[in-house]
Amino acid sequence: LIESVKGILNPEPPEYSTTSLVIIAVAVVVKIVLGRFVQARGRRVRSDTLIASGSDALFDAILSTSVFAAALIFTFTKISLEAYVGVVISGFIIKASVEMLRGSMKEIIGMRADSELSIRVAEIVANDPEAEGVYDLILHSYGPDRYVGSFHTEISDQMTATEIDSMTRRLASEIYNQTDGQIIVAAIGIYARNTQDNTVIGMRTEITKIAMRHDGVIQVHGFTANIDEKYVAFDMVVEFGFDSEALMYHIMQDISEKYPDFSLNIKIDRDTSDLASMACDLDADPNKK
């Protein structure tokens, strides 16, 4: 960029030979072929890195074409555009570099799980006769189409440890098989849903309504209450951009007005898997007991 600006301020006539023009033309063709090949291979193996490399090669081909065009214009008209083309190319290079850096930073910092995979996991769990919903889903990427994940699900509080063990093994196997081995489930956490105590069931319904009346609350799950110890706890998914601490404070005030004798423990979750905001929690199927 600096050299191009210097060339505009202090122009010097360029020199081109037939050999240099042929080399530039061949380079353009090679970059186009290479870019398309690498992009196609990247799409085949679902590699963002290869796709980006192919795009970079095609972008280089476009830039080389502009240099070739400037050389032809000078050869036939003696009008020198090289410095101006250099400034334009520099701008494109800076823009492409920033975009590549942003893409790399997303993978380094972490990205939300793919929506299609999240929905697929939710659908598989929904078909299980004992599991109720998918919550806190996390999928860690270990390369193209390779994920290790974990999530919570709700079950009846009447299930035994043996039944829970059988269910979690079954779910892990079904998710692996139905995603063609893309997802390995490392752990399944359990929320026990009270199905016998009508008082607790009523509290769950009422407290969920109170929380969901507030802007920014996407979902309430993992509800538990102990009537004897006057204790209530649940998880609450809050939309990005909202002050979760202030929101929780107002919700706790509203709940305390309804249930003044109960202590509250609210855990704030973020919608990292996109499931809650897409209403794919598959909550409270009445046919599951």
Tab-separated table of C-alpha atoms in Angstrom:
chain	number	residue	atom	x	y	z
A	1	LEU	CA	0.000	0.000	0.000
A	2	ILE	CA	2.803	2.405	0.931
A	3	GLU	CA	4.742	1.655	-2.255
A	4	SER	CA	1.605	2.124	-4.359
A	5	VAL	CA	0.952	5.520	-2.798
A	6	LYS	CA	4.566	6.487	-3.469
A	7	GLY	CA	4.061	5.392	-7.074
A	8	ILE	CA	1.047	7.692	-7.408
A	9	LEU	CA	2.923	10.650	-5.934
A	10	ASN	CA	6.110	9.987	-7.908
A	11	PRO	CA	5.106	7.980	-10.991
A	12	GLU	CA	7.716	6.025	-12.907
A	13	PRO	CA	7.020	4.243	-16.203
A	14	PRO	CA	6.871	0.461	-15.717
A	15	GLU	CA	8.665	-2.041	-17.911
A	16	TYR	CA	7.031	-5.227	-19.174
A	17	SER	CA	8.370	-8.015	-21.322
A	18	THR	CA	6.516	-10.695	-23.211
A	19	THR	CA	7.873	-13.260	-20.758
A	20	SER	CA	6.505	-11.422	-17.713
A	21	LEU	CA	3.064	-11.094	-19.315
A	22	VAL	CA	2.989	-14.815	-20.122
A	23	ILE	CA	4.001	-15.672	-16.546
A	24	ILE	CA	1.205	-13.492	-15.125
A	25	ALA	CA	-1.356	-15.061	-17.480
A	26	VAL	CA	-0.264	-18.596	-16.577
A	27	ALA	CA	-0.347	-17.701	-12.863
A	28	VAL	CA	-3.959	-16.544	-13.207
A	29	VAL	CA	-4.994	-19.838	-14.806
A	30	VAL	CA	-3.121	-21.924	-12.218
A	31	LYS	CA	-4.666	-20.010	-9.314
A	32	ILE	CA	-8.179	-20.443	-10.715
A	33	VAL	CA	-7.713	-24.195	-11.194
A	34	LEU	CA	-6.072	-24.605	-7.781
A	35	GLY	CA	-8.710	-22.496	-6.027
A	36	ARG	CA	-11.635	-24.418	-7.509
A	37	PHE	CA	-9.975	-27.756	-6.734
A	38	VAL	CA	-9.229	-26.884	-3.101
A	39	GLN	CA	-12.721	-25.438	-2.594
A	40	ALA	CA	-14.347	-28.575	-3.996
A	41	ARG	CA	-12.198	-30.805	-1.801
A	42	GLY	CA	-13.011	-28.643	1.222
A	43	ARG	CA	-16.759	-28.944	0.599
A	44	ARG	CA	-16.397	-32.699	0.174
A	45	VAL	CA	-14.705	-33.159	3.552
A	46	ARG	CA	-16.553	-30.199	5.123
A	47	SER	CA	-13.358	-28.389	6.018
A	48	ASP	CA	-13.738	-24.645	6.500
A	49	THR	CA	-9.960	-24.275	6.338
A	50	LEU	CA	-9.715	-25.841	2.880
A	51	ILE	CA	-12.690	-23.852	1.625
A	52	ALA	CA	-11.056	-20.652	2.874
A	53	SER	CA	-7.755	-21.611	1.203
A	54	GLY	CA	-9.564	-22.194	-2.089
A	55	SER	CA	-11.337	-18.866	-1.809
A	56	ASP	CA	-8.012	-17.179	-1.107
A	57	ALA	CA	-6.502	-18.696	-4.272
A	58	LEU	CA	-9.459	-17.509	-6.370
A	59	PHE	CA	-9.133	-14.071	-4.835
A	60	ASP	CA	-5.441	-14.036	-5.765
A	61	ALA	CA	-6.437	-14.947	-9.316
A	62	ILE	CA	-8.716	-11.910	-9.480
A	63	LEU	CA	-5.950	-9.649	-8.217
A	64	SER	CA	-3.448	-11.111	-10.677
A	65	THR	CA	-5.974	-10.551	-13.468
A	66	SER	CA	-6.167	-6.871	-12.538
A	67	VAL	CA	-2.370	-6.622	-12.684
A	68	PHE	CA	-2.383	-8.362	-16.066
A	69	ALA	CA	-5.057	-5.968	-17.351
A	70	ALA	CA	-3.052	-2.952	-16.136
A	71	ALA	CA	0.016	-4.299	-17.924
A	72	LEU	CA	-1.897	-4.737	-21.193
A	73	ILE	CA	-3.349	-1.229	-20.921
A	74	PHE	CA	0.126	0.241	-20.471
A	75	THR	CA	1.541	-1.839	-23.317
A	76	PHE	CA	-1.026	-0.594	-25.833
A	77	THR	CA	-1.889	2.893	-24.531
A	78	LYS	CA	1.141	3.878	-22.415
A	79	ILE	CA	-1.262	4.798	-19.588
A	80	SER	CA	0.186	3.627	-16.268
A	81	LEU	CA	-2.408	2.329	-13.801
A	82	GLU	CA	-0.171	0.037	-11.760
A	83	ALA	CA	0.060	2.271	-8.687
A	84	TYR	CA	-3.698	2.778	-8.563
A	85	VAL	CA	-4.299	-0.938	-9.035
A	86	GLY	CA	-1.837	-1.557	-6.207
A	87	VAL	CA	-3.865	0.650	-3.855
A	88	VAL	CA	-7.059	-1.222	-4.760
A	89	ILE	CA	-5.353	-4.591	-4.314
A	90	SER	CA	-3.974	-3.494	-0.935
A	91	GLY	CA	-7.480	-2.587	0.200
A	92	PHE	CA	-8.813	-5.990	-0.833
A	93	ILE	CA	-5.936	-7.760	0.912
A	94	ILE	CA	-6.565	-5.852	4.145
A	95	LYS	CA	-10.291	-6.632	3.956
A	96	ALA	CA	-9.667	-10.333	3.277
A	97	SER	CA	-7.136	-10.523	6.113
A	98	VAL	CA	-9.585	-9.026	8.600
A	99	GLU	CA	-12.313	-11.457	7.497
A	100	MET	CA	-9.971	-14.448	7.801
A	101	LEU	CA	-8.872	-13.265	11.249
A	102	ARG	CA	-12.490	-12.905	12.358
A	103	GLY	CA	-13.268	-16.411	11.107
A	104	SER	CA	-10.276	-17.871	12.933
A	105	MET	CA	-11.132	-16.021	16.144
A	106	LYS	CA	-14.649	-17.471	16.078
A	107	GLU	CA	-13.240	-20.994	16.103
A	108	ILE	CA	-10.674	-20.131	18.786
A	109	ILE	CA	-13.154	-18.409	21.105
A	110	GLY	CA	-15.954	-20.863	20.390
A	111	MET	CA	-19.117	-20.856	18.316
A	112	ARG	CA	-22.705	-21.852	18.969
A	113	ALA	CA	-23.462	-25.462	18.086
A	114	ASP	CA	-24.783	-26.042	14.575
A	115	SER	CA	-28.580	-25.612	14.599
A	116	GLU	CA	-29.225	-28.678	12.437
A	117	LEU	CA	-27.224	-30.915	14.768
A	118	SER	CA	-28.892	-29.417	17.846
A	119	ILE	CA	-32.345	-30.041	16.408
A	120	ARG	CA	-31.355	-33.581	15.404
A	121	VAL	CA	-30.254	-34.368	18.958
A	122	ALA	CA	-33.508	-32.906	20.318
A	123	GLU	CA	-35.565	-35.016	17.905
A	124	ILE	CA	-33.753	-38.207	18.874
A	125	VAL	CA	-34.263	-37.533	22.582
A	126	ALA	CA	-37.926	-36.634	21.976
A	127	ASN	CA	-38.521	-40.104	20.554
A	128	ASP	CA	-37.295	-41.744	23.746
A	129	PRO	CA	-40.175	-42.841	26.015
A	130	GLU	CA	-38.457	-41.719	29.228
A	131	ALA	CA	-36.434	-38.580	28.418
A	132	GLU	CA	-38.122	-35.170	28.460
A	133	GLY	CA	-36.310	-32.434	26.571
A	134	VAL	CA	-32.720	-31.438	25.830
A	135	TYR	CA	-31.131	-28.696	27.916
A	136	ASP	CA	-27.638	-27.192	28.266
A	137	LEU	CA	-26.475	-28.911	25.076
A	138	ILE	CA	-22.764	-28.429	24.390
A	139	LEU	CA	-21.009	-29.771	21.283
A	140	HIS	CA	-17.211	-29.581	21.092
A	141	SER	CA	-15.781	-29.782	17.575
A	142	TYR	CA	-12.863	-32.130	16.969
A	143	GLY	CA	-12.603	-31.670	13.218
A	144	PRO	CA	-15.070	-31.946	10.325
A	145	ASP	CA	-18.219	-33.831	11.406
A	146	ARG	CA	-16.680	-34.940	14.685
A	147	TYR	CA	-18.257	-33.715	17.926
A	148	VAL	CA	-18.126	-34.709	21.574
A	149	GLY	CA	-21.115	-33.434	23.504
A	150	SER	CA	-23.133	-33.414	26.673
A	151	PHE	CA	-26.598	-32.295	27.720
A	152	HIS	CA	-29.229	-32.480	30.444
A	153	THR	CA	-32.619	-34.126	30.164
A	154	GLU	CA	-35.569	-34.389	32.533
A	155	ILE	CA	-36.930	-37.708	33.749
A	156	SER	CA	-39.640	-38.883	36.093
A	157	ASP	CA	-38.579	-38.874	39.734
A	158	GLN	CA	-39.905	-42.435	39.970
A	159	MET	CA	-37.172	-43.947	37.774
A	160	THR	CA	-34.572	-46.177	39.405
A	161	ALA	CA	-30.812	-45.868	38.991
A	162	THR	CA	-30.819	-48.970	36.798
A	163	GLU	CA	-33.491	-47.479	34.538
A	164	ILE	CA	-31.601	-44.189	34.303
A	165	ASP	CA	-28.383	-46.006	33.387
A	166	SER	CA	-30.200	-47.939	30.669
A	167	MET	CA	-31.782	-44.761	29.298
A	168	THR	CA	-28.533	-42.759	29.114
A	169	ARG	CA	-26.720	-45.604	27.362
A	170	ARG	CA	-29.610	-45.957	24.930
A	171	LEU	CA	-29.669	-42.239	24.139
A	172	ALA	CA	-25.903	-42.074	23.600
A	173	SER	CA	-26.077	-45.030	21.221
A	174	GLU	CA	-29.071	-43.656	19.286
A	175	ILE	CA	-27.477	-40.230	18.870
A	176	TYR	CA	-24.231	-41.758	17.616
A	177	ASN	CA	-25.979	-44.083	15.155
A	178	GLN	CA	-28.548	-41.599	13.860
A	179	THR	CA	-25.935	-38.897	13.243
A	180	ASP	CA	-23.671	-41.343	11.370
A	181	GLY	CA	-21.060	-41.156	14.088
A	182	GLN	CA	-20.808	-37.370	14.052
A	183	ILE	CA	-21.701	-36.959	17.738
A	184	ILE	CA	-20.254	-38.898	20.648
A	185	VAL	CA	-22.184	-38.181	23.849
A	186	ALA	CA	-19.724	-38.036	26.733
A	187	ALA	CA	-22.239	-37.320	29.497
A	188	ILE	CA	-25.975	-36.949	30.076
A	189	GLY	CA	-27.034	-35.022	33.158
A	190	ILE	CA	-30.362	-35.664	34.840
A	191	TYR	CA	-33.100	-33.369	36.156
A	192	ALA	CA	-35.726	-35.220	38.216
A	193	ARG	CA	-39.231	-33.995	37.386
A	194	ASN	CA	-41.718	-34.347	40.257
A	195	THR	CA	-44.685	-36.322	38.941
A	196	GLN	CA	-46.447	-37.194	42.224
A	197	ASP	CA	-46.713	-34.068	44.380
A	198	ASN	CA	-49.445	-31.799	43.015
A	199	THR	CA	-48.190	-28.906	45.145
A	200	VAL	CA	-44.753	-29.022	43.509
A	201	ILE	CA	-46.301	-29.469	40.063
A	202	GLY	CA	-48.453	-26.383	40.648
A	203	MET	CA	-45.463	-24.371	41.878
A	204	ARG	CA	-43.497	-25.317	38.784
A	205	THR	CA	-46.293	-24.095	36.524
A	206	GLU	CA	-46.780	-20.839	38.436
A	207	ILE	CA	-43.083	-19.986	38.817
A	208	THR	CA	-42.451	-20.731	35.150
A	209	LYS	CA	-45.223	-18.285	34.222
A	210	ILE	CA	-43.720	-15.608	36.483
A	211	ALA	CA	-40.251	-15.992	34.960
A	212	MET	CA	-41.458	-16.125	31.358
A	213	ARG	CA	-43.339	-12.841	31.757
A	214	HIS	CA	-39.996	-11.020	31.806
A	215	ASP	CA	-38.343	-9.924	28.566
A	216	GLY	CA	-35.113	-11.782	27.927
A	217	VAL	CA	-36.157	-15.073	29.535
A	218	ILE	CA	-36.216	-17.789	26.890
A	219	GLN	CA	-36.793	-20.907	28.957
A	220	VAL	CA	-37.127	-22.349	32.462
A	221	HIS	CA	-36.037	-25.925	33.159
A	222	GLY	CA	-34.517	-28.145	35.826
A	223	PHE	CA	-37.168	-27.133	38.355
A	224	THR	CA	-37.075	-28.700	41.802
A	225	ALA	CA	-38.793	-27.815	45.065
A	226	ASN	CA	-38.677	-29.166	48.603
A	227	ILE	CA	-41.857	-28.285	50.456
A	228	ASP	CA	-40.546	-29.316	53.881
A	229	GLU	CA	-37.312	-27.329	53.585
A	230	LYS	CA	-38.989	-24.414	51.758
A	231	TYR	CA	-36.504	-24.519	48.916
A	232	VAL	CA	-36.912	-23.883	45.164
A	233	ALA	CA	-34.271	-24.148	42.446
A	234	PHE	CA	-34.348	-23.989	38.660
A	235	ASP	CA	-32.291	-23.033	35.614
A	236	MET	CA	-33.254	-20.076	33.463
A	237	VAL	CA	-32.033	-19.452	29.912
A	238	VAL	CA	-31.472	-15.731	29.297
A	239	GLU	CA	-31.150	-14.159	25.873
A	240	PHE	CA	-27.803	-12.616	24.942
A	241	GLY	CA	-27.728	-8.861	25.458
A	242	PHE	CA	-29.766	-8.817	28.667
A	243	ASP	CA	-28.405	-8.062	32.131
A	244	SER	CA	-28.865	-11.502	33.668
A	245	GLU	CA	-28.134	-10.377	37.227
A	246	ALA	CA	-30.701	-7.562	37.154
A	247	LEU	CA	-33.223	-9.830	35.465
A	248	MET	CA	-32.739	-12.538	38.075
A	249	TYR	CA	-33.156	-9.984	40.876
A	250	HIS	CA	-36.552	-8.830	39.559
A	251	ILE	CA	-37.741	-12.394	38.991
A	252	MET	CA	-36.733	-13.427	42.503
A	253	GLN	CA	-38.698	-10.472	43.872
A	254	ASP	CA	-41.800	-11.512	41.925
A	255	ILE	CA	-41.511	-15.138	43.027
A	256	SER	CA	-40.934	-14.136	46.657
A	257	GLU	CA	-44.178	-12.154	46.609
A	258	LYS	CA	-46.002	-15.338	45.610
A	259	TYR	CA	-43.988	-17.713	47.820
A	260	PRO	CA	-42.499	-15.569	50.631
A	261	ASP	CA	-41.438	-18.510	52.800
A	262	PHE	CA	-39.267	-20.194	50.165
A	263	SER	CA	-35.578	-19.627	49.513
A	264	LEU	CA	-34.620	-19.424	45.841
A	265	ASN	CA	-31.663	-20.689	43.859
A	266	ILE	CA	-31.724	-19.617	40.205
A	267	LYS	CA	-28.946	-20.670	37.834
A	268	ILE	CA	-28.494	-18.519	34.728
A	269	ASP	CA	-27.850	-20.382	31.473
A	270	ARG	CA	-26.984	-18.976	28.052
A	271	ASP	CA	-28.562	-20.235	24.844
A	272	THR	CA	-25.329	-21.793	23.608
A	273	SER	CA	-27.021	-24.467	21.493
A	274	ASP	CA	-29.819	-22.370	19.947
A	275	LEU	CA	-32.380	-24.945	21.131
A	276	ALA	CA	-34.232	-22.820	23.659
A	277	SER	CA	-34.654	-19.842	21.330
A	278	MET	CA	-35.985	-22.137	18.614
A	279	ALA	CA	-38.526	-23.646	21.024
A	280	CYS	CA	-37.040	-27.103	20.537
A	281	ASP	CA	-36.912	-27.981	24.221
A	282	LEU	CA	-39.758	-30.490	23.741
A	283	ASP	CA	-40.870	-29.798	27.256
A	284	ALA	CA	-43.394	-31.696	29.338
A	285	ASP	CA	-44.785	-34.379	27.056
A	286	PRO	CA	-47.921	-35.538	28.933
A	287	ASN	CA	-47.563	-39.081	27.602
A	288	LYS	CA	-44.221	-39.575	29.349
A	289	LYS	CA	-44.538	-40.694	32.949
